[in-house]
Structures are given as C-alpha cells and as structure tokens.
PDB file of C-alpha atoms in Angstrom:
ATOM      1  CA  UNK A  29       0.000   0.000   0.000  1.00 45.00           C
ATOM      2  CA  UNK A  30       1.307   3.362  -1.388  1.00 55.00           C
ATOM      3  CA  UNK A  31      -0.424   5.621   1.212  1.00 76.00           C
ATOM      4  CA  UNK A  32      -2.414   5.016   4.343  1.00 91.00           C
ATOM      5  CA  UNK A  33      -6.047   5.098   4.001  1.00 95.00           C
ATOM      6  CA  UNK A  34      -7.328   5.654   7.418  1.00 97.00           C
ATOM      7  CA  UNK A  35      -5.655   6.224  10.951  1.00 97.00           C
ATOM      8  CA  UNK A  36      -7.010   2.904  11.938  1.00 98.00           C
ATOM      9  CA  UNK A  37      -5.360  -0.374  11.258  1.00 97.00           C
ATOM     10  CA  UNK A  38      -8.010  -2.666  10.680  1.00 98.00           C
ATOM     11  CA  UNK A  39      -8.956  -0.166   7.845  1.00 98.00           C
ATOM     12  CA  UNK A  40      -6.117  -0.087   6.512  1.00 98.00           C
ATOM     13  CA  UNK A  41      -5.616  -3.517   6.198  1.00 97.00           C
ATOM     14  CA  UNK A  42      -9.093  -4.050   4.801  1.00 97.00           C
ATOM     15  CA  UNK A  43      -8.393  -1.286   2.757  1.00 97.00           C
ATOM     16  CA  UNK A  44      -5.368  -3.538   1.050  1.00 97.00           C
ATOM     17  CA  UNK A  45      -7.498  -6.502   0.854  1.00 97.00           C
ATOM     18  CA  UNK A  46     -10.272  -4.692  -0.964  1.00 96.00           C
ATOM     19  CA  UNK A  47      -7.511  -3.304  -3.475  1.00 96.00           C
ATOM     20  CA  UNK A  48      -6.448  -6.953  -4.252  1.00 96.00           C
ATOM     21  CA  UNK A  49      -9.322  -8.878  -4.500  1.00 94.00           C
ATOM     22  CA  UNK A  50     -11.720  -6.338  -5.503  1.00 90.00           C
ATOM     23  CA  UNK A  51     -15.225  -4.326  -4.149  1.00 86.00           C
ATOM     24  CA  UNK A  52     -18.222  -6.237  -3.459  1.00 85.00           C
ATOM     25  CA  UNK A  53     -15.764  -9.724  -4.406  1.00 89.00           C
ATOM     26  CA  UNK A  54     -16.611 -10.706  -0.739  1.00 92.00           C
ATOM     27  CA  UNK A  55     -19.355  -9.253   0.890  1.00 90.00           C
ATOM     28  CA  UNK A  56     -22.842  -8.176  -0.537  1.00 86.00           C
ATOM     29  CA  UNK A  57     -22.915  -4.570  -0.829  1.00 87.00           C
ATOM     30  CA  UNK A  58     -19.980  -3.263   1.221  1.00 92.00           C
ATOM     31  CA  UNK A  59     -17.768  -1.053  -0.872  1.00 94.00           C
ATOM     32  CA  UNK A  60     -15.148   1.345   1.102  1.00 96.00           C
ATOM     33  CA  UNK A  61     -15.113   4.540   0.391  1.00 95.00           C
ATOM     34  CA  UNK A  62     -12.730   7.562   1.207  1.00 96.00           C
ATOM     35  CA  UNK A  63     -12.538   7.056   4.660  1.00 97.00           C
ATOM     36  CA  UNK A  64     -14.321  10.261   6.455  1.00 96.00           C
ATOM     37  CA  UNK A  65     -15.755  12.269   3.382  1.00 94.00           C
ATOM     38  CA  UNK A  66     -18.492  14.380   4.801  1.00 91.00           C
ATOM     39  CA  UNK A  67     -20.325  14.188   1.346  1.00 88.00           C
ATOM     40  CA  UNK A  68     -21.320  10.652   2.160  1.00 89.00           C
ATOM     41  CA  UNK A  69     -23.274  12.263   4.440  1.00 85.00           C
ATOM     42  CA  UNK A  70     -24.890  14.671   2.217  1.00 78.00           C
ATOM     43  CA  UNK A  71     -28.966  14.489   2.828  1.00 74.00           C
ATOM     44  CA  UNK A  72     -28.392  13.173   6.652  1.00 73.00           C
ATOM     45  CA  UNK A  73     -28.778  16.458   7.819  1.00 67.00           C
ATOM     46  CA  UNK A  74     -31.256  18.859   5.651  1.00 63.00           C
ATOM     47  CA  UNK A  75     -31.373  21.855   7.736  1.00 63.00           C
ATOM     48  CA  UNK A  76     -28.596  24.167   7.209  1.00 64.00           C
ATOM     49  CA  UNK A  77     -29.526  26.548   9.624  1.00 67.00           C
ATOM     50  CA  UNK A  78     -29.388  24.308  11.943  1.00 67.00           C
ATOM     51  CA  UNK A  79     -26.572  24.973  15.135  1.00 64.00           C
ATOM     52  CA  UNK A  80     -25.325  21.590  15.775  1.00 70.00           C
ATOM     53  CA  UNK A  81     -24.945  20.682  11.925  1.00 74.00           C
ATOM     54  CA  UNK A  82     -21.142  20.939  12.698  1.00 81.00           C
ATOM     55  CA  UNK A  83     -21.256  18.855  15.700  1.00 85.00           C
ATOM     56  CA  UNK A  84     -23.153  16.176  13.189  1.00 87.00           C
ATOM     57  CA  UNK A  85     -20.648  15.848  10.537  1.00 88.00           C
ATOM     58  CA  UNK A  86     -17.595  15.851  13.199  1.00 93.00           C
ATOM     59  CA  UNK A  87     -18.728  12.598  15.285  1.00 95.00           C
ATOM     60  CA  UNK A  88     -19.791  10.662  12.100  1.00 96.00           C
ATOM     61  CA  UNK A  89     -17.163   9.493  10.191  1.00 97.00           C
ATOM     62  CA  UNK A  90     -18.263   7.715   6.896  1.00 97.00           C
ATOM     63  CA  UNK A  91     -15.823   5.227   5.769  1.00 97.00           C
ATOM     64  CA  UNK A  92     -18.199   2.292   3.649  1.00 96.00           C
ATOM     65  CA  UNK A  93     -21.197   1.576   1.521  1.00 95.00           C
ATOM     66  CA  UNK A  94     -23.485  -1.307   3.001  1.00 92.00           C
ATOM     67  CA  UNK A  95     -25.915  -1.819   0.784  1.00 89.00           C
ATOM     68  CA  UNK A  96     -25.894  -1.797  -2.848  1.00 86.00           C
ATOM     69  CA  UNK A  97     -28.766   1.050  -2.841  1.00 88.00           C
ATOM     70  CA  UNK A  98     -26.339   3.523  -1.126  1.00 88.00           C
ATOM     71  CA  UNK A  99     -26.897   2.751   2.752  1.00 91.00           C
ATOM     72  CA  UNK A 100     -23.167   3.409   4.527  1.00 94.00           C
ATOM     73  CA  UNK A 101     -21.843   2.668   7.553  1.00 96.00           C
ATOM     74  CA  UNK A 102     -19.848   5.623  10.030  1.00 97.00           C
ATOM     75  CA  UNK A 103     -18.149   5.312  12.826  1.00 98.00           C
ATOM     76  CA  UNK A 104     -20.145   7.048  15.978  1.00 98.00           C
ATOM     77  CA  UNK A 105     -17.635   9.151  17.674  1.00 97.00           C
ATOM     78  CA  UNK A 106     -19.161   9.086  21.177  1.00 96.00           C
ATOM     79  CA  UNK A 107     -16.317  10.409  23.142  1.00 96.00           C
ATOM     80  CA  UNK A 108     -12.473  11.315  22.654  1.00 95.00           C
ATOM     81  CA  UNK A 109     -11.603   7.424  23.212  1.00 95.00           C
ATOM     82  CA  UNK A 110      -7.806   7.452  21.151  1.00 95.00           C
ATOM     83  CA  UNK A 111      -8.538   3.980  19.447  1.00 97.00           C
ATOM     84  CA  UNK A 112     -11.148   4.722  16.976  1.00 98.00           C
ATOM     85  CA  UNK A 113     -11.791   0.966  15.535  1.00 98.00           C
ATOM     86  CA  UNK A 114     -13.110   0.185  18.905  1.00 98.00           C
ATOM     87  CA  UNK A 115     -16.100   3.273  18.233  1.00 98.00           C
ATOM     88  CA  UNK A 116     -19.759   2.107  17.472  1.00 98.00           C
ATOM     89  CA  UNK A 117     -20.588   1.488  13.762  1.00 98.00           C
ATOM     90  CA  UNK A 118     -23.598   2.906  12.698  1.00 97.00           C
ATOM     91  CA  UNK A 119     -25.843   2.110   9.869  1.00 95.00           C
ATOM     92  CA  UNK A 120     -27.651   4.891   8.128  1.00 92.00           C
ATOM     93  CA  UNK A 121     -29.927   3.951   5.325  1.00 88.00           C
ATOM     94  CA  UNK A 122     -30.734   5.422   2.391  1.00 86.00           C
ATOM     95  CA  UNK A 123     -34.129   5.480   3.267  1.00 84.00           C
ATOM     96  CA  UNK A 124     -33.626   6.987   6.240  1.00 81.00           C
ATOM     97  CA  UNK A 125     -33.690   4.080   8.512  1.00 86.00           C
ATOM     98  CA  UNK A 126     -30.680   4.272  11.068  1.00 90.00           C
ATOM     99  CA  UNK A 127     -29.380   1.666  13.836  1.00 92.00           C
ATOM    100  CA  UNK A 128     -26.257   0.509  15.869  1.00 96.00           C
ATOM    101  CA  UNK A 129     -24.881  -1.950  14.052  1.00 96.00           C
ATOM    102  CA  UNK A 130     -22.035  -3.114  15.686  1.00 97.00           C
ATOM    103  CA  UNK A 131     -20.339  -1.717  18.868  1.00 98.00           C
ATOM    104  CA  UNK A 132     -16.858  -2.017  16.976  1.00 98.00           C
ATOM    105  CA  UNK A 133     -15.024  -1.891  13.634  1.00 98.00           C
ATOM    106  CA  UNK A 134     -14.185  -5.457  14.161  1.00 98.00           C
ATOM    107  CA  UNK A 135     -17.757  -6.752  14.966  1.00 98.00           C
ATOM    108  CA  UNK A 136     -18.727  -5.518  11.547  1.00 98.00           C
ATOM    109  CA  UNK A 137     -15.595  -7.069   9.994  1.00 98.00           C
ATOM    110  CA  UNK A 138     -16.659 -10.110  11.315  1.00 97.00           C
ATOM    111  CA  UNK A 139     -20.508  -9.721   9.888  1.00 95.00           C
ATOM    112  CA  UNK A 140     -19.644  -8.551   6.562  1.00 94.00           C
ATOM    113  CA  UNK A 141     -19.064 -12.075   4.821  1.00 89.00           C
ATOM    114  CA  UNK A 142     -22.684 -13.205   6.717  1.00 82.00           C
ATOM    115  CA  UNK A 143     -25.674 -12.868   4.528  1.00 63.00           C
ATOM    116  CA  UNK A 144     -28.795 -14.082   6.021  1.00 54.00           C
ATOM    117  CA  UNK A 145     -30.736 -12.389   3.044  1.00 58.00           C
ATOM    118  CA  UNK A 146     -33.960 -14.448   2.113  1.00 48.00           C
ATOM    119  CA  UNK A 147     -32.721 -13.839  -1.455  1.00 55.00           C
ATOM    120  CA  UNK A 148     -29.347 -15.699  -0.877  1.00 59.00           C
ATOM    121  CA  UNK A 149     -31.026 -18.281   0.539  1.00 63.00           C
ATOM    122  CA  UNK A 150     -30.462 -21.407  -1.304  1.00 64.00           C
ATOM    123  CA  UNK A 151     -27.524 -19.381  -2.624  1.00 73.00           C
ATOM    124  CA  UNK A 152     -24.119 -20.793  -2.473  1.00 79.00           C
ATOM    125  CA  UNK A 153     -22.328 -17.700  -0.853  1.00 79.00           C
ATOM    126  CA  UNK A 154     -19.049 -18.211  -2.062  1.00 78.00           C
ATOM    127  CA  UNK A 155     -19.916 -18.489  -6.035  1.00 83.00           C
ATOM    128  CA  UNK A 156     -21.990 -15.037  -5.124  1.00 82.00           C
ATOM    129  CA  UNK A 157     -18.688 -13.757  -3.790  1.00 85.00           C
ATOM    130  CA  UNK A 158     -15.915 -15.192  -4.892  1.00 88.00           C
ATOM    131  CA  UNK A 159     -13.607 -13.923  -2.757  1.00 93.00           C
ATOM    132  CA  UNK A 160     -15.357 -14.967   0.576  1.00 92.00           C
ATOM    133  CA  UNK A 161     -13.317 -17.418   1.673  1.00 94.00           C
ATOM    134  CA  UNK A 162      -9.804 -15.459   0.872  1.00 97.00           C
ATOM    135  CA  UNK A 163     -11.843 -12.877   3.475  1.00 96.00           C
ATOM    136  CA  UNK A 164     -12.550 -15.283   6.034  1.00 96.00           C
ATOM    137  CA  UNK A 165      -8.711 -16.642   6.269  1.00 97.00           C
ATOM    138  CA  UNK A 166      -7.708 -13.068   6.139  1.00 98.00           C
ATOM    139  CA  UNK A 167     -10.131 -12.026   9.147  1.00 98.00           C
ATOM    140  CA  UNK A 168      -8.631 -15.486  10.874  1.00 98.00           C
ATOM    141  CA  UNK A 169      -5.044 -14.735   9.990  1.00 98.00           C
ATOM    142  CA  UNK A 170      -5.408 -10.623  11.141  1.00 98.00           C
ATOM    143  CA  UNK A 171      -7.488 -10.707  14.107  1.00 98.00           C
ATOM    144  CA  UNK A 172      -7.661 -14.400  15.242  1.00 98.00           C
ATOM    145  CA  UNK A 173     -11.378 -13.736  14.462  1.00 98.00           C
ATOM    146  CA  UNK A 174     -14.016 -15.845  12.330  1.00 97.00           C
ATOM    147  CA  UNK A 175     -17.710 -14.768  10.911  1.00 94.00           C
ATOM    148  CA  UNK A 176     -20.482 -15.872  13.776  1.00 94.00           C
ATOM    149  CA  UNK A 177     -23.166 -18.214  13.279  1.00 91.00           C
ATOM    150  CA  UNK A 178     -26.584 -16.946  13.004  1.00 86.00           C
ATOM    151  CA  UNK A 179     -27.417 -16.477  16.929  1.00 91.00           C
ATOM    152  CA  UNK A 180     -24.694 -14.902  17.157  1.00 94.00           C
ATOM    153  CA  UNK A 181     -24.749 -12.788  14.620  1.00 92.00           C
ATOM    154  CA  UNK A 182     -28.619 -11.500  16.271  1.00 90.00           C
ATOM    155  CA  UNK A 183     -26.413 -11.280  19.540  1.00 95.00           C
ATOM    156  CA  UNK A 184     -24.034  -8.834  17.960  1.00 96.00           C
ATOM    157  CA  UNK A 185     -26.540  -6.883  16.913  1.00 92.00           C
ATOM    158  CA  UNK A 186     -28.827  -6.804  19.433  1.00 93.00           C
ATOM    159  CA  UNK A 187     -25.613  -5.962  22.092  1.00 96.00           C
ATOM    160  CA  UNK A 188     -25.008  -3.182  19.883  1.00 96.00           C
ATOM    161  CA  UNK A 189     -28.162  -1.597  20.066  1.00 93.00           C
ATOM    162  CA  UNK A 190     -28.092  -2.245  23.909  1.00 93.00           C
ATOM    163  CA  UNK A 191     -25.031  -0.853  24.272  1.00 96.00           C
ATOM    164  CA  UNK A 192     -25.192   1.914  22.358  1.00 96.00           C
ATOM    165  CA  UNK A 193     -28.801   2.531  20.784  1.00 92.00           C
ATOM    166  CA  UNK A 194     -30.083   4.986  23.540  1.00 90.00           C
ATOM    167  CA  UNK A 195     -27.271   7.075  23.379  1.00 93.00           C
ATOM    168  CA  UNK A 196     -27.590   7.466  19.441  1.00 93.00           C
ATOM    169  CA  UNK A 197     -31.062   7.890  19.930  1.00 89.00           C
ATOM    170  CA  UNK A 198     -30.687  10.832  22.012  1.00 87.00           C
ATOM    171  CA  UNK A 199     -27.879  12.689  20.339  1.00 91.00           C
ATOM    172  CA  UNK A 200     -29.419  11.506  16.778  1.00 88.00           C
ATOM    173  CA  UNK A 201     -32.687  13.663  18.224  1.00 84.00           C
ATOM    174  CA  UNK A 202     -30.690  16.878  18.300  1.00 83.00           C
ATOM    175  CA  UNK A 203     -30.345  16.924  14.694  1.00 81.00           C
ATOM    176  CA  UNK A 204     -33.615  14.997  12.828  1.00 75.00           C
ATOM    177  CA  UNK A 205     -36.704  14.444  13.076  1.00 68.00           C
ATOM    178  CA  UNK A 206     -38.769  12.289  15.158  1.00 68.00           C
ATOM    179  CA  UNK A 207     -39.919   9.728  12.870  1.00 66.00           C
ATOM    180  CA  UNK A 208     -36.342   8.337  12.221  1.00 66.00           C
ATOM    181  CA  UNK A 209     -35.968   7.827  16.117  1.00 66.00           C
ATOM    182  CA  UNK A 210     -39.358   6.309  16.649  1.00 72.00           C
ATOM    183  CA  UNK A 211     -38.156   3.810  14.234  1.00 71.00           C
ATOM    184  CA  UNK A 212     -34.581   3.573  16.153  1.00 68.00           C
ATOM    185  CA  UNK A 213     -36.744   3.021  19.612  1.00 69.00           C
ATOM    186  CA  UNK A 214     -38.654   0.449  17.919  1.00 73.00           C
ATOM    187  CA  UNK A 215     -35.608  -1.345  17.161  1.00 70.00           C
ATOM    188  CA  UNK A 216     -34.354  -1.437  20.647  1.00 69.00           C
ATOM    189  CA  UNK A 217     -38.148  -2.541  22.064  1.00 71.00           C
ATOM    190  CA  UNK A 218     -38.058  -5.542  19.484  1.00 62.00           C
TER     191      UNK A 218
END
C-alpha cells in the first residue's frame, strides 16, 4: 500500500485486501469509500440553519457503503476514546432508517461475509462472492477472528443496540426528526 487510508489499522488492512481482490468480491454490498468524506453524508442532515450541523458531521465518520442502494456505515464518535476501531458502527440507510450496528469496527468485519438475506437463501455464498473465503482466512489470519453463526450474529446486533442505541437515539434527536428515532426506539423494544 502506497499511502495510508485511514488512521485505523483494521482499515487499513481491509483497505489492502479490498484493493487486491476487488469491491463487493466478498461481501454483498460493502464497498469502502474515502474514509471520512463528509459528502457521504450529504442528505443526513437537511437543515442548514441548523446549530449543531457541525457537531453532526464531526462525530460521524463515513468510511463504507453497506448496501448496494447507497446505505453506509460511520463510525459514531461518542467520546475522545484514542482507538477509533473500537467506536460504534452505525448504519444509516438510504431510506432513512438508522441503527447501531455493531459496537466495533471489528464486529462488523466479522458480519460482513454473513448474509442471512432471504434472497441468498439457497444461494451458495461463495460463487456469489468469490472472494469470501480469501476474506474469512484473512479475518482469521489478522485478528484471530471468524464470521459468527446466526445467533450470534442476532447477539451482535442486538448488544449493539443495547449498548449503544439509547445514546444514538438521544444525540441523533438533536439533529432529525422524530420519525427516524421512533423507528430507532422500535428497534431497541423488538
């Protein structure tokens, strides 16, 4: 790697992997983009009047697409904590939906190659993505870690939201509207 991507290692090196084996190769949707570009954020926040709109763009830090349809993922920065991979990764949807996904970088690394999509499934994942299993010995071989099964995987999630959804909730309130945290208070009654 010529330059460094991110200030965070496991970025980095996903940022390498992604170079060699190519976007969306191993994981439906995901596609890195240039890590903390405000513009990914561009409709999150209509209101330019509004006080706080700096305070929005300076604790999200967009660094991925997760969907195909233009959903990303940030990194929630909650506090000054130096270690940024260990910050919350949130999930804002292009329609406007918006959750905790995982309450680390390397929580989502390890859901990325999981696709519980009822569309994948009698799919075999690894002719969808052909470089799967290349990112499953290089999440093994980097971080000693390996994808989780499908309880755990609703564990992740729902520790995220635990940990972290209330918070979001309240400092997501500061900035839209009310309909978008309904549906984020929802998600941590189910």
């Amino acid at each position: 790697m010529n330059s460094v991507y991110s200030p965070i290692l496991e970025l980095n090196l996903l940022r390498e992997f992604d170079d060699k084996f190519g976007t969306h190769s191993y994981a439906d949707g995901f596609e890195l983009l240039d890590y903390d570009d405000k513009s990914e954020l561009k409709g999150w926040l209509d209101d330019p009047e509004n006080p706080s709109r700096a305070e929005f763009f300076d604790q999200l830090i967009p660094f991925a697409r997760a969907t195909g349809s233009g959903s990303g993922y940030a990194l929630w920065r909650l506090d000054d904590r130096a270690d940024l991979a260990d910050l919350p990764v949130v999930f804002l949807g292009d329609e406007g939906d918006v959750w905790v996904h995982a309450r680390n970088l390397r929580e989502l690394l390890r859901l990325l190659p999981v696709e519980r999509d009822v569309a994948y499934e009698d799919e075999d994942l690894d002719e969808l993505f052909p470089a799967r299993q290349e990112y499953l010995m290089w999440l093994d071989r980097n971080f000693g870690l390996a994808p989780p099964d499908e309880d755990e995987e609703a564990a992740i999630g729902k520790a995220a939201m635990c940990a972290f959804g209330p918070r979001f909730a309240r400092w997501l309130a500061r900035f839209m509207n009310e309909g978008v945290i309904d549906d984020m208070v929802r998600l941590l009654d189910g």
